[in-house]
Amino acid sequence: MEELAAVLGSVGPRLRALRGEHGVTLSELSTTTGISLSTLSRLESGQRKPTLELLLPLAQAYRVPLDELAGAPETGDPRIHLRPFNRYGRTFVPLTRQMGGGLQAYRMIILREEDMSEQPAHEGYEWLYVLAGRVRLPLQ
């Protein structure tokens, strides 16, 4: 129960920080989400408990997963917490936990050829399986 209280208590400051990062006012966020200005203010100050009905539109507005918005603790299941990241003009979705070396699997999303300007190089092996479209792979 204490863990739940800690998670709920951290939502307000997280919401305020996200709003600051996105450079939006409470009024603009209210218009975007349909949540009243007073409710948003009370959520950020911790005077109102966050509900799923309130957090879903906020997660969409900030474009973050609901777990990140709520600060939910890790479950330990890698299938649930796959956090995509962007690098070299591509989106990488980890499919395995990173255990400091060894084999790691990613789903790589390449949108168009222009995104391929930066070509990383490293010693080791790469394995590639194209699910859709075509890819040209220059080797060094």
CSV table of C-alpha atoms in Angstrom, one decimal:
chain,number,residue,atom,x,y,z
A,1,MET,CA,0.0,0.0,0.0
A,2,GLU,CA,2.9,2.3,0.8
A,3,GLU,CA,4.3,1.7,-2.7
A,4,LEU,CA,1.0,2.7,-4.3
A,5,ALA,CA,0.9,5.9,-2.2
A,6,ALA,CA,4.5,6.7,-3.3
A,7,VAL,CA,3.6,6.1,-7.0
A,8,LEU,CA,0.5,8.3,-6.8
A,9,GLY,CA,2.3,11.0,-4.9
A,10,SER,CA,5.0,11.3,-7.6
A,11,VAL,CA,2.5,11.8,-10.5
A,12,GLY,CA,1.9,15.5,-9.8
A,13,PRO,CA,5.6,16.6,-9.9
A,14,ARG,CA,6.1,14.4,-13.0
A,15,LEU,CA,3.1,16.1,-14.7
A,16,ARG,CA,4.4,19.6,-13.9
A,17,ALA,CA,7.9,18.6,-15.2
A,18,LEU,CA,6.5,17.2,-18.4
A,19,ARG,CA,4.4,20.4,-19.0
A,20,GLY,CA,7.6,22.5,-18.5
A,21,GLU,CA,9.6,20.3,-20.9
A,22,HIS,CA,6.8,20.7,-23.5
A,23,GLY,CA,6.5,24.4,-22.9
A,24,VAL,CA,2.8,24.5,-22.6
A,25,THR,CA,0.5,26.4,-20.2
A,26,LEU,CA,-2.2,24.8,-18.1
A,27,SER,CA,-4.7,26.6,-20.3
A,28,GLU,CA,-3.2,25.1,-23.5
A,29,LEU,CA,-3.1,21.6,-21.9
A,30,SER,CA,-6.7,22.0,-20.8
A,31,THR,CA,-7.7,22.7,-24.4
A,32,THR,CA,-5.7,19.8,-25.8
A,33,THR,CA,-6.9,17.2,-23.2
A,34,GLY,CA,-10.4,18.4,-22.4
A,35,ILE,CA,-9.5,18.3,-18.7
A,36,SER,CA,-10.5,21.4,-16.7
A,37,LEU,CA,-7.9,24.0,-15.7
A,38,SER,CA,-8.6,23.5,-12.0
A,39,THR,CA,-8.3,19.7,-12.3
A,40,LEU,CA,-5.0,20.0,-14.0
A,41,SER,CA,-3.7,22.4,-11.4
A,42,ARG,CA,-4.9,20.1,-8.5
A,43,LEU,CA,-3.3,17.1,-10.2
A,44,GLU,CA,0.1,18.8,-10.5
A,45,SER,CA,0.0,20.1,-6.9
A,46,GLY,CA,-1.0,16.7,-5.6
A,47,GLN,CA,-4.4,17.9,-4.3
A,48,ARG,CA,-6.2,15.4,-6.6
A,49,LYS,CA,-5.5,11.7,-7.0
A,50,PRO,CA,-4.8,10.8,-10.6
A,51,THR,CA,-7.3,8.4,-12.3
A,52,LEU,CA,-7.0,6.5,-15.5
A,53,GLU,CA,-9.6,8.8,-17.1
A,54,LEU,CA,-7.3,11.7,-16.4
A,55,LEU,CA,-3.9,10.1,-17.1
A,56,LEU,CA,-4.8,8.7,-20.6
A,57,PRO,CA,-5.4,12.0,-22.3
A,58,LEU,CA,-2.3,13.5,-20.6
A,59,ALA,CA,-0.2,10.6,-21.8
A,60,GLN,CA,-1.5,11.1,-25.3
A,61,ALA,CA,-0.8,14.9,-25.1
A,62,TYR,CA,2.8,14.4,-23.9
A,63,ARG,CA,3.3,11.3,-26.1
A,64,VAL,CA,4.6,9.2,-23.3
A,65,PRO,CA,3.6,5.7,-22.2
A,66,LEU,CA,1.1,5.6,-19.4
A,67,ASP,CA,3.7,3.6,-17.2
A,68,GLU,CA,6.2,6.4,-17.6
A,69,LEU,CA,3.6,9.1,-16.8
A,70,ALA,CA,2.5,7.3,-13.7
A,71,GLY,CA,6.0,6.2,-12.7
A,72,ALA,CA,4.9,2.7,-12.3
A,73,PRO,CA,7.5,0.3,-10.8
A,74,GLU,CA,9.2,-2.2,-13.2
A,75,THR,CA,7.5,-5.6,-13.4
A,76,GLY,CA,10.7,-7.4,-14.5
A,77,ASP,CA,9.0,-8.7,-17.7
A,78,PRO,CA,11.0,-7.4,-20.7
A,79,ARG,CA,8.0,-7.9,-23.0
A,80,ILE,CA,6.1,-5.2,-21.1
A,81,HIS,CA,8.8,-2.5,-20.8
A,82,LEU,CA,10.2,-2.2,-24.3
A,83,ARG,CA,11.4,1.4,-24.6
A,84,PRO,CA,12.1,2.4,-28.1
A,85,PHE,CA,14.9,4.9,-28.8
A,86,ASN,CA,16.1,6.8,-31.9
A,87,ARG,CA,19.6,6.7,-33.1
A,88,TYR,CA,21.2,7.2,-36.6
A,89,GLY,CA,17.8,8.2,-38.0
A,90,ARG,CA,16.3,4.9,-37.1
A,91,THR,CA,14.0,3.7,-34.3
A,92,PHE,CA,15.2,0.7,-32.2
A,93,VAL,CA,12.9,-1.4,-30.1
A,94,PRO,CA,14.8,-3.7,-27.7
A,95,LEU,CA,13.6,-7.3,-27.8
A,96,THR,CA,16.0,-8.5,-25.1
A,97,ARG,CA,17.3,-7.1,-21.9
A,98,GLN,CA,20.8,-5.5,-22.1
A,99,MET,CA,23.0,-7.6,-20.0
A,100,GLY,CA,26.4,-5.9,-20.7
A,101,GLY,CA,27.5,-7.8,-23.7
A,102,GLY,CA,26.5,-10.9,-25.5
A,103,LEU,CA,23.7,-11.2,-28.0
A,104,GLN,CA,21.1,-8.4,-28.1
A,105,ALA,CA,18.1,-8.3,-30.4
A,106,TYR,CA,16.3,-5.1,-31.6
A,107,ARG,CA,13.6,-4.4,-34.0
A,108,MET,CA,14.9,-1.6,-36.2
A,109,ILE,CA,12.5,0.7,-38.1
A,110,ILE,CA,13.9,2.6,-41.0
A,111,LEU,CA,11.4,5.0,-42.5
A,112,ARG,CA,13.2,6.2,-45.7
A,113,GLU,CA,16.7,6.2,-47.3
A,114,GLU,CA,17.4,9.9,-46.3
A,115,ASP,CA,17.6,8.8,-42.7
A,116,MET,CA,20.6,6.7,-43.5
A,117,SER,CA,23.1,9.6,-43.5
A,118,GLU,CA,25.1,8.5,-40.5
A,119,GLN,CA,26.5,5.0,-40.8
A,120,PRO,CA,27.8,3.5,-37.5
A,121,ALA,CA,30.5,1.0,-37.5
A,122,HIS,CA,31.8,-1.5,-34.9
A,123,GLU,CA,33.7,-4.7,-34.6
A,124,GLY,CA,31.4,-7.7,-34.3
A,125,TYR,CA,28.5,-9.2,-36.1
A,126,GLU,CA,25.1,-8.0,-37.3
A,127,TRP,CA,22.2,-10.1,-38.3
A,128,LEU,CA,19.5,-8.6,-40.4
A,129,TYR,CA,16.0,-9.9,-41.3
A,130,VAL,CA,13.8,-7.6,-43.4
A,131,LEU,CA,10.1,-7.8,-42.5
A,132,ALA,CA,8.8,-5.4,-45.1
A,133,GLY,CA,10.2,-3.3,-48.0
A,134,ARG,CA,13.8,-3.4,-49.3
A,135,VAL,CA,17.0,-2.4,-47.7
A,136,ARG,CA,20.4,-1.7,-49.2
A,137,LEU,CA,23.2,-2.5,-46.8
A,138,PRO,CA,26.7,-1.1,-47.7
A,139,LEU,CA,29.5,-3.1,-46.0
A,140,GLN,CA,32.8,-1.5,-45.0
